[in-house]
């Protein structure tokens, strides 16, 4: 008997259409695994068994009706129909919790569905539950969650990356074949790299953020995680597109070719022939682990061997990415988080004047990283400092974007780069020094500053831990990025690291294994 959790989503879709498996069977298998391993991984904040099974039954009914109608009706079904999915806990699902990893939203129930939740329902996906994250998506390790950290399935004493660490860990651990994250400065690509899976940050404006808890509105994008390029592309197809309720969502058509990436490796690899790829020298940042650099350079050599032309290029303003991001993102966050006042959302603390209640609610509701960002952002926006910080940062942001624009004009099809300078680090390693945590995103956040799409794909292991390879493209070039990713999968299909499962899954199965919070506490005390 096959283990249903080990299938790719596109394999599940085929079996569902042929009636060889039901959505209920798929859902049961994934729920059982998630429930069993969540003590050790803490990837999920909510597992909604009843709702998931009801959605699975609805998907099975749609499949049966389409099959009765004939082949055309079956073909018209979205490939995500009946597929189990995990959502980061900042996506609104009507009637469900949406904590954004924060105490301040403890007990809050979303009054409506996010746009992407509606789209997933239309397509027939089965939402298993909600995943852990850094509080308000601020972080690179998921250690800033108010609900305890998530463990990396490859090494349970290490972080999965962040802020979408729960969504990445859940897919790496086979609790779901696909999941949703958000990426403001790297929060999809970096955890994808650290967990050994695929994660795409789409072009700014590709996916509506209606019904998503906002962090930094000029940077936030929603995107897919999966264990292969085809599944990630299918999930993007399901959620992307214009929505009137998010004025930043662009009226740009979503290519249906996202659903027909080549299945055969020969055909997929052919995409690389004659491609022009740029290798930005500034992305091999100081502090990059030599093993990571080695893996990335080996991947670049493989792309060249398969027919791509790779030239070293320069993105001269890369160095300013971190400094400008940490003005712009906290500034926007300080405005977005003003709404959590104890009146409109979640629990209200204090029993005095409005100001006393406000201070008590926010003082105890927000964690230290969120407070740090609110202070940074409020300062940067204050009269007298606005020009020196926020306005200046916006100007530098334009320069960062122009660095990329120049390369597209020169005819580059995409850039290839590391995703993260390091592999997954141990719990506590960067918690005492916020700037060292911020450096985790040095190779990803310029892409958000420029509004571009970027994808991370696994490119091997360093000391047994996954390394990510990043492709960066021009605006709206997600299809190109998926083709390149699929081609890279094809040319490395025989690599010794392909098909290896995360090394600590057996420990995650053991009911006696400590929780990540216990583990992190032990490590930081030692
Ligand atoms: N690590 C970055 C930050 O803390 C990016 C987070 C994100 O992409 N949401 O702001």
PDB file of C-alpha atoms in Angstrom, residues 252-507:
ATOM      1  CA  UNK A 252      -2.496  41.297 -15.089  1.00  0.00           C
ATOM      2  CA  UNK A 253      -3.656  37.983 -16.509  1.00  0.00           C
ATOM      3  CA  UNK A 254      -2.528  34.773 -14.833  1.00  0.00           C
ATOM      4  CA  UNK A 255      -0.992  32.383 -17.398  1.00  0.00           C
ATOM      5  CA  UNK A 256      -2.766  29.013 -17.669  1.00  0.00           C
ATOM      6  CA  UNK A 257       0.620  27.551 -18.643  1.00  0.00           C
ATOM      7  CA  UNK A 258       1.302  27.497 -14.897  1.00  0.00           C
ATOM      8  CA  UNK A 259      -0.774  24.297 -14.995  1.00  0.00           C
ATOM      9  CA  UNK A 260       1.211  22.610 -17.746  1.00  0.00           C
ATOM     10  CA  UNK A 261       4.877  22.676 -16.760  1.00  0.00           C
ATOM     11  CA  UNK A 262       6.616  19.729 -18.426  1.00  0.00           C
ATOM     12  CA  UNK A 263       6.247  16.382 -16.681  1.00  0.00           C
ATOM     13  CA  UNK A 264       9.114  14.746 -18.577  1.00  0.00           C
ATOM     14  CA  UNK A 265      12.644  15.604 -17.427  1.00  0.00           C
ATOM     15  CA  UNK A 266      14.081  15.821 -20.977  1.00  0.00           C
ATOM     16  CA  UNK A 267      11.525  18.353 -22.044  1.00  0.00           C
ATOM     17  CA  UNK A 268      11.884  20.317 -18.776  1.00  0.00           C
ATOM     18  CA  UNK A 269      15.682  20.491 -19.039  1.00  0.00           C
ATOM     19  CA  UNK A 270      15.447  21.826 -22.593  1.00  0.00           C
ATOM     20  CA  UNK A 271      14.191  25.132 -21.180  1.00  0.00           C
ATOM     21  CA  UNK A 272      17.751  25.996 -20.111  1.00  0.00           C
ATOM     22  CA  UNK A 273      19.297  25.969 -23.565  1.00  0.00           C
ATOM     23  CA  UNK A 274      20.278  29.504 -24.586  1.00  0.00           C
ATOM     24  CA  UNK A 275      18.982  31.101 -21.376  1.00  0.00           C
ATOM     25  CA  UNK A 276      20.937  34.091 -20.097  1.00  0.00           C
ATOM     26  CA  UNK A 277      21.277  34.075 -16.336  1.00  0.00           C
ATOM     27  CA  UNK A 278      23.007  36.696 -14.190  1.00  0.00           C
ATOM     28  CA  UNK A 279      24.927  35.752 -11.066  1.00  0.00           C
ATOM     29  CA  UNK A 280      24.975  38.832  -8.798  1.00  0.00           C
ATOM     30  CA  UNK A 281      28.349  38.969  -7.076  1.00  0.00           C
ATOM     31  CA  UNK A 282      27.012  40.996  -4.135  1.00  0.00           C
ATOM     32  CA  UNK A 283      24.768  38.091  -3.107  1.00  0.00           C
ATOM     33  CA  UNK A 284      27.755  36.083  -1.904  1.00  0.00           C
ATOM     34  CA  UNK A 285      27.623  38.178   1.242  1.00  0.00           C
ATOM     35  CA  UNK A 286      30.163  38.307   4.031  1.00  0.00           C
ATOM     36  CA  UNK A 287      29.263  35.694   6.605  1.00  0.00           C
ATOM     37  CA  UNK A 288      27.977  33.228   4.024  1.00  0.00           C
ATOM     38  CA  UNK A 289      28.777  29.673   5.082  1.00  0.00           C
ATOM     39  CA  UNK A 290      31.408  28.196   2.717  1.00  0.00           C
ATOM     40  CA  UNK A 291      29.360  25.000   2.328  1.00  0.00           C
ATOM     41  CA  UNK A 292      26.346  27.027   1.209  1.00  0.00           C
ATOM     42  CA  UNK A 293      28.413  28.954  -1.326  1.00  0.00           C
ATOM     43  CA  UNK A 294      29.900  25.687  -2.556  1.00  0.00           C
ATOM     44  CA  UNK A 295      26.456  24.162  -3.121  1.00  0.00           C
ATOM     45  CA  UNK A 296      25.137  27.234  -4.910  1.00  0.00           C
ATOM     46  CA  UNK A 297      28.180  27.440  -7.193  1.00  0.00           C
ATOM     47  CA  UNK A 298      27.799  23.739  -7.999  1.00  0.00           C
ATOM     48  CA  UNK A 299      24.161  24.368  -8.939  1.00  0.00           C
ATOM     49  CA  UNK A 300      25.210  27.246 -11.198  1.00  0.00           C
ATOM     50  CA  UNK A 301      27.753  24.960 -12.889  1.00  0.00           C
ATOM     51  CA  UNK A 302      25.008  22.391 -13.479  1.00  0.00           C
ATOM     52  CA  UNK A 303      22.811  25.047 -15.106  1.00  0.00           C
ATOM     53  CA  UNK A 304      25.704  26.005 -17.401  1.00  0.00           C
ATOM     54  CA  UNK A 305      26.403  22.393 -18.267  1.00  0.00           C
ATOM     55  CA  UNK A 306      22.754  22.072 -19.308  1.00  0.00           C
ATOM     56  CA  UNK A 307      23.056  24.939 -21.784  1.00  0.00           C
ATOM     57  CA  UNK A 308      22.414  28.150 -19.851  1.00  0.00           C
ATOM     58  CA  UNK A 309      24.829  31.027 -20.223  1.00  0.00           C
ATOM     59  CA  UNK A 310      25.689  32.450 -16.811  1.00  0.00           C
ATOM     60  CA  UNK A 311      27.466  35.812 -16.462  1.00  0.00           C
ATOM     61  CA  UNK A 312      28.563  37.427 -13.258  1.00  0.00           C
ATOM     62  CA  UNK A 313      26.663  40.695 -12.802  1.00  0.00           C
ATOM     63  CA  UNK A 314      26.593  43.504 -10.268  1.00  0.00           C
ATOM     64  CA  UNK A 315      23.668  44.885  -8.279  1.00  0.00           C
ATOM     65  CA  UNK A 316      25.648  47.722  -6.720  1.00  0.00           C
ATOM     66  CA  UNK A 317      23.028  48.909  -4.209  1.00  0.00           C
ATOM     67  CA  UNK A 318      22.510  45.465  -2.653  1.00  0.00           C
ATOM     68  CA  UNK A 319      24.439  46.520   0.416  1.00  0.00           C
ATOM     69  CA  UNK A 320      21.830  49.159   1.249  1.00  0.00           C
ATOM     70  CA  UNK A 321      18.966  46.667   1.058  1.00  0.00           C
ATOM     71  CA  UNK A 322      19.030  45.694   4.713  1.00  0.00           C
ATOM     72  CA  UNK A 323      19.279  49.250   6.057  1.00  0.00           C
ATOM     73  CA  UNK A 324      16.482  50.585   3.855  1.00  0.00           C
ATOM     74  CA  UNK A 325      14.252  47.579   4.482  1.00  0.00           C
ATOM     75  CA  UNK A 326      14.587  48.113   8.231  1.00  0.00           C
ATOM     76  CA  UNK A 327      13.329  51.683   7.809  1.00  0.00           C
ATOM     77  CA  UNK A 328      10.497  50.983   5.362  1.00  0.00           C
ATOM     78  CA  UNK A 329       9.129  47.753   6.866  1.00  0.00           C
ATOM     79  CA  UNK A 330       8.983  48.940  10.516  1.00  0.00           C
ATOM     80  CA  UNK A 331       7.548  52.317   9.430  1.00  0.00           C
ATOM     81  CA  UNK A 332       4.667  50.626   7.608  1.00  0.00           C
ATOM     82  CA  UNK A 333       4.276  48.069  10.398  1.00  0.00           C
ATOM     83  CA  UNK A 334       3.964  50.784  13.035  1.00  0.00           C
ATOM     84  CA  UNK A 335       1.018  52.210  11.104  1.00  0.00           C
ATOM     85  CA  UNK A 336      -0.582  48.830  10.362  1.00  0.00           C
ATOM     86  CA  UNK A 337      -0.322  47.669  13.975  1.00  0.00           C
ATOM     87  CA  UNK A 338      -1.968  50.806  15.429  1.00  0.00           C
ATOM     88  CA  UNK A 339      -5.329  49.066  14.988  1.00  0.00           C
ATOM     89  CA  UNK A 340      -4.563  46.511  17.733  1.00  0.00           C
ATOM     90  CA  UNK A 341      -5.875  48.707  20.518  1.00  0.00           C
ATOM     91  CA  UNK A 342      -7.852  46.238  22.624  1.00  0.00           C
ATOM     92  CA  UNK A 343     -11.095  47.667  21.270  1.00  0.00           C
ATOM     93  CA  UNK A 344     -11.370  46.415  17.728  1.00  0.00           C
ATOM     94  CA  UNK A 345      -9.605  43.049  17.864  1.00  0.00           C
ATOM     95  CA  UNK A 346      -8.870  40.318  20.372  1.00  0.00           C
ATOM     96  CA  UNK A 347      -8.666  40.484  24.157  1.00  0.00           C
ATOM     97  CA  UNK A 348      -8.735  43.766  26.088  1.00  0.00           C
ATOM     98  CA  UNK A 349      -6.514  44.061  29.136  1.00  0.00           C
ATOM     99  CA  UNK A 350      -6.645  46.667  31.896  1.00  0.00           C
ATOM    100  CA  UNK A 351      -9.645  48.076  33.654  1.00  0.00           C
ATOM    101  CA  UNK A 352      -9.140  51.806  33.622  1.00  0.00           C
ATOM    102  CA  UNK A 353      -9.096  54.709  31.225  1.00  0.00           C
ATOM    103  CA  UNK A 354      -8.873  54.192  27.489  1.00  0.00           C
ATOM    104  CA  UNK A 355      -5.162  55.021  27.619  1.00  0.00           C
ATOM    105  CA  UNK A 356      -4.507  52.620  30.506  1.00  0.00           C
ATOM    106  CA  UNK A 357      -6.307  49.811  28.686  1.00  0.00           C
ATOM    107  CA  UNK A 358      -4.455  50.606  25.479  1.00  0.00           C
ATOM    108  CA  UNK A 359      -1.088  50.484  27.225  1.00  0.00           C
ATOM    109  CA  UNK A 360      -1.924  47.265  29.070  1.00  0.00           C
ATOM    110  CA  UNK A 361      -3.290  45.528  25.964  1.00  0.00           C
ATOM    111  CA  UNK A 362      -0.389  46.479  23.743  1.00  0.00           C
ATOM    112  CA  UNK A 363       2.196  46.171  26.500  1.00  0.00           C
ATOM    113  CA  UNK A 364       1.287  42.571  27.197  1.00  0.00           C
ATOM    114  CA  UNK A 365      -0.178  41.631  23.822  1.00  0.00           C
ATOM    115  CA  UNK A 366       2.898  42.346  21.703  1.00  0.00           C
ATOM    116  CA  UNK A 367       6.203  40.495  21.997  1.00  0.00           C
ATOM    117  CA  UNK A 368       9.638  42.155  22.131  1.00  0.00           C
ATOM    118  CA  UNK A 369      10.420  42.007  18.392  1.00  0.00           C
ATOM    119  CA  UNK A 370       7.093  43.631  17.475  1.00  0.00           C
ATOM    120  CA  UNK A 371       7.664  46.384  20.039  1.00  0.00           C
ATOM    121  CA  UNK A 372      11.150  46.953  18.664  1.00  0.00           C
ATOM    122  CA  UNK A 373       9.725  47.390  15.151  1.00  0.00           C
ATOM    123  CA  UNK A 374       6.947  49.731  16.318  1.00  0.00           C
ATOM    124  CA  UNK A 375       9.531  51.915  18.071  1.00  0.00           C
ATOM    125  CA  UNK A 376      11.842  51.923  15.051  1.00  0.00           C
ATOM    126  CA  UNK A 377       8.997  52.704  12.678  1.00  0.00           C
ATOM    127  CA  UNK A 378       7.389  55.394  14.800  1.00  0.00           C
ATOM    128  CA  UNK A 379      10.750  57.102  15.174  1.00  0.00           C
ATOM    129  CA  UNK A 380      11.494  56.944  11.438  1.00  0.00           C
ATOM    130  CA  UNK A 381       8.109  58.496  10.628  1.00  0.00           C
ATOM    131  CA  UNK A 382       8.163  61.238  13.253  1.00  0.00           C
ATOM    132  CA  UNK A 383       8.150  64.881  12.137  1.00  0.00           C
ATOM    133  CA  UNK A 384      11.713  66.038  11.789  1.00  0.00           C
ATOM    134  CA  UNK A 385      13.042  62.567  10.998  1.00  0.00           C
ATOM    135  CA  UNK A 386      10.730  61.578   8.147  1.00  0.00           C
ATOM    136  CA  UNK A 387      12.919  63.165   5.456  1.00  0.00           C
ATOM    137  CA  UNK A 388      16.142  61.805   6.892  1.00  0.00           C
ATOM    138  CA  UNK A 389      14.882  58.225   7.204  1.00  0.00           C
ATOM    139  CA  UNK A 390      11.682  57.185   5.452  1.00  0.00           C
ATOM    140  CA  UNK A 391      11.994  59.504   2.476  1.00  0.00           C
ATOM    141  CA  UNK A 392      15.689  58.713   2.071  1.00  0.00           C
ATOM    142  CA  UNK A 393      14.970  54.994   2.286  1.00  0.00           C
ATOM    143  CA  UNK A 394      12.328  55.294  -0.445  1.00  0.00           C
ATOM    144  CA  UNK A 395      14.883  56.987  -2.694  1.00  0.00           C
ATOM    145  CA  UNK A 396      17.448  54.257  -2.089  1.00  0.00           C
ATOM    146  CA  UNK A 397      14.698  51.755  -2.803  1.00  0.00           C
ATOM    147  CA  UNK A 398      14.358  53.253  -6.283  1.00  0.00           C
ATOM    148  CA  UNK A 399      18.092  52.761  -6.817  1.00  0.00           C
ATOM    149  CA  UNK A 400      17.825  49.114  -5.763  1.00  0.00           C
ATOM    150  CA  UNK A 401      15.003  48.618  -8.261  1.00  0.00           C
ATOM    151  CA  UNK A 402      16.991  50.324 -11.028  1.00  0.00           C
ATOM    152  CA  UNK A 403      19.886  47.886 -10.461  1.00  0.00           C
ATOM    153  CA  UNK A 404      17.541  45.062 -11.466  1.00  0.00           C
ATOM    154  CA  UNK A 405      15.857  46.999 -14.297  1.00  0.00           C
ATOM    155  CA  UNK A 406      19.206  47.545 -15.970  1.00  0.00           C
ATOM    156  CA  UNK A 407      19.844  43.791 -16.117  1.00  0.00           C
ATOM    157  CA  UNK A 408      16.454  43.046 -17.696  1.00  0.00           C
ATOM    158  CA  UNK A 409      17.211  45.690 -20.326  1.00  0.00           C
ATOM    159  CA  UNK A 410      20.538  43.990 -20.983  1.00  0.00           C
ATOM    160  CA  UNK A 411      18.617  40.856 -21.885  1.00  0.00           C
ATOM    161  CA  UNK A 412      18.988  38.622 -18.836  1.00  0.00           C
ATOM    162  CA  UNK A 413      16.155  36.103 -18.509  1.00  0.00           C
ATOM    163  CA  UNK A 414      16.617  35.766 -14.742  1.00  0.00           C
ATOM    164  CA  UNK A 415      19.193  35.952 -11.968  1.00  0.00           C
ATOM    165  CA  UNK A 416      20.477  33.001  -9.984  1.00  0.00           C
ATOM    166  CA  UNK A 417      21.705  33.454  -6.406  1.00  0.00           C
ATOM    167  CA  UNK A 418      21.805  31.942  -2.946  1.00  0.00           C
ATOM    168  CA  UNK A 419      18.564  32.194  -0.948  1.00  0.00           C
ATOM    169  CA  UNK A 420      20.020  32.248   2.558  1.00  0.00           C
ATOM    170  CA  UNK A 421      23.637  32.777   3.641  1.00  0.00           C
ATOM    171  CA  UNK A 422      23.342  29.914   6.145  1.00  0.00           C
ATOM    172  CA  UNK A 423      21.665  26.576   6.653  1.00  0.00           C
ATOM    173  CA  UNK A 424      19.120  26.161   9.462  1.00  0.00           C
ATOM    174  CA  UNK A 425      20.608  27.442  12.712  1.00  0.00           C
ATOM    175  CA  UNK A 426      20.061  26.114  16.254  1.00  0.00           C
ATOM    176  CA  UNK A 427      17.305  27.533  18.460  1.00  0.00           C
ATOM    177  CA  UNK A 428      18.527  30.609  20.284  1.00  0.00           C
ATOM    178  CA  UNK A 429      21.526  31.222  18.022  1.00  0.00           C
ATOM    179  CA  UNK A 430      20.316  34.625  16.813  1.00  0.00           C
ATOM    180  CA  UNK A 431      17.728  35.626  19.401  1.00  0.00           C
ATOM    181  CA  UNK A 432      20.050  37.794  21.499  1.00  0.00           C
ATOM    182  CA  UNK A 433      21.264  39.801  18.508  1.00  0.00           C
ATOM    183  CA  UNK A 434      18.426  41.132  16.299  1.00  0.00           C
ATOM    184  CA  UNK A 435      20.804  42.326  13.564  1.00  0.00           C
ATOM    185  CA  UNK A 436      22.287  38.848  13.117  1.00  0.00           C
ATOM    186  CA  UNK A 437      18.715  37.582  12.627  1.00  0.00           C
ATOM    187  CA  UNK A 438      18.026  40.382  10.114  1.00  0.00           C
ATOM    188  CA  UNK A 439      21.089  39.311   8.085  1.00  0.00           C
ATOM    189  CA  UNK A 440      19.345  36.008   7.282  1.00  0.00           C
ATOM    190  CA  UNK A 441      17.411  37.913   4.620  1.00  0.00           C
ATOM    191  CA  UNK A 442      20.278  39.784   2.973  1.00  0.00           C
ATOM    192  CA  UNK A 443      19.809  37.804  -0.275  1.00  0.00           C
ATOM    193  CA  UNK A 444      16.010  37.974  -0.342  1.00  0.00           C
ATOM    194  CA  UNK A 445      14.868  41.405   0.811  1.00  0.00           C
ATOM    195  CA  UNK A 446      16.218  43.465  -2.134  1.00  0.00           C
ATOM    196  CA  UNK A 447      13.781  41.446  -4.270  1.00  0.00           C
ATOM    197  CA  UNK A 448      10.850  42.668  -2.149  1.00  0.00           C
ATOM    198  CA  UNK A 449      12.181  46.227  -2.238  1.00  0.00           C
ATOM    199  CA  UNK A 450      12.051  46.004  -6.057  1.00  0.00           C
ATOM    200  CA  UNK A 451       8.636  44.257  -6.118  1.00  0.00           C
ATOM    201  CA  UNK A 452      10.018  41.330  -8.144  1.00  0.00           C
ATOM    202  CA  UNK A 453       9.238  37.607  -8.087  1.00  0.00           C
ATOM    203  CA  UNK A 454      11.752  35.199  -6.555  1.00  0.00           C
ATOM    204  CA  UNK A 455      11.735  31.460  -5.964  1.00  0.00           C
ATOM    205  CA  UNK A 456      13.844  29.175  -3.799  1.00  0.00           C
ATOM    206  CA  UNK A 457      14.436  25.571  -4.846  1.00  0.00           C
ATOM    207  CA  UNK A 458      16.439  22.903  -3.002  1.00  0.00           C
ATOM    208  CA  UNK A 459      19.975  22.454  -4.374  1.00  0.00           C
ATOM    209  CA  UNK A 460      21.501  19.896  -2.026  1.00  0.00           C
ATOM    210  CA  UNK A 461      22.662  19.487   1.532  1.00  0.00           C
ATOM    211  CA  UNK A 462      25.467  20.994   3.577  1.00  0.00           C
ATOM    212  CA  UNK A 463      26.332  18.886   6.630  1.00  0.00           C
ATOM    213  CA  UNK A 464      22.992  17.160   6.213  1.00  0.00           C
ATOM    214  CA  UNK A 465      20.963  20.392   6.122  1.00  0.00           C
ATOM    215  CA  UNK A 466      19.158  21.803   3.061  1.00  0.00           C
ATOM    216  CA  UNK A 467      20.544  24.628   0.915  1.00  0.00           C
ATOM    217  CA  UNK A 468      18.345  26.810  -1.311  1.00  0.00           C
ATOM    218  CA  UNK A 469      19.010  28.195  -4.783  1.00  0.00           C
ATOM    219  CA  UNK A 470      17.182  31.396  -5.681  1.00  0.00           C
ATOM    220  CA  UNK A 471      15.950  32.490  -9.101  1.00  0.00           C
ATOM    221  CA  UNK A 472      14.905  36.146  -9.404  1.00  0.00           C
ATOM    222  CA  UNK A 473      12.947  37.442 -12.377  1.00  0.00           C
ATOM    223  CA  UNK A 474      11.474  40.587 -13.914  1.00  0.00           C
ATOM    224  CA  UNK A 475       7.984  41.612 -12.845  1.00  0.00           C
ATOM    225  CA  UNK A 476       5.274  39.103 -13.842  1.00  0.00           C
ATOM    226  CA  UNK A 477       7.835  36.458 -14.887  1.00  0.00           C
ATOM    227  CA  UNK A 478       6.658  33.753 -12.459  1.00  0.00           C
ATOM    228  CA  UNK A 479       6.120  31.320 -15.340  1.00  0.00           C
ATOM    229  CA  UNK A 480       9.765  31.758 -16.406  1.00  0.00           C
ATOM    230  CA  UNK A 481      10.904  31.165 -12.803  1.00  0.00           C
ATOM    231  CA  UNK A 482       8.838  27.995 -12.563  1.00  0.00           C
ATOM    232  CA  UNK A 483      10.237  26.727 -15.870  1.00  0.00           C
ATOM    233  CA  UNK A 484      13.792  27.364 -14.650  1.00  0.00           C
ATOM    234  CA  UNK A 485      13.015  25.650 -11.356  1.00  0.00           C
ATOM    235  CA  UNK A 486      11.424  22.690 -13.091  1.00  0.00           C
ATOM    236  CA  UNK A 487      14.467  22.488 -15.398  1.00  0.00           C
ATOM    237  CA  UNK A 488      16.821  22.519 -12.411  1.00  0.00           C
ATOM    238  CA  UNK A 489      14.787  19.692 -10.845  1.00  0.00           C
ATOM    239  CA  UNK A 490      15.099  17.765 -14.096  1.00  0.00           C
ATOM    240  CA  UNK A 491      18.877  18.123 -14.438  1.00  0.00           C
ATOM    241  CA  UNK A 492      19.389  17.103 -10.784  1.00  0.00           C
ATOM    242  CA  UNK A 493      16.806  14.309 -10.786  1.00  0.00           C
ATOM    243  CA  UNK A 494      19.560  11.742 -10.299  1.00  0.00           C
ATOM    244  CA  UNK A 495      21.482  13.616  -7.585  1.00  0.00           C
ATOM    245  CA  UNK A 496      22.213  11.644  -4.421  1.00  0.00           C
ATOM    246  CA  UNK A 497      20.340  14.171  -2.247  1.00  0.00           C
ATOM    247  CA  UNK A 498      17.124  14.047  -4.289  1.00  0.00           C
ATOM    248  CA  UNK A 499      14.396  12.074  -2.616  1.00  0.00           C
ATOM    249  CA  UNK A 500      16.068  12.086   0.795  1.00  0.00           C
ATOM    250  CA  UNK A 501      13.535  12.633   3.559  1.00  0.00           C
ATOM    251  CA  UNK A 502      14.162  15.047   6.450  1.00  0.00           C
ATOM    252  CA  UNK A 503      16.444  13.236   8.857  1.00  0.00           C
ATOM    253  CA  UNK A 504      14.486  13.877  12.061  1.00  0.00           C
ATOM    254  CA  UNK A 505      11.050  12.704  10.953  1.00  0.00           C
ATOM    255  CA  UNK A 506      11.403   9.459  12.899  1.00  0.00           C
ATOM    256  CA  UNK A 507      12.061  11.448  16.069  1.00  0.00           C
TER     257      UNK A 507
END
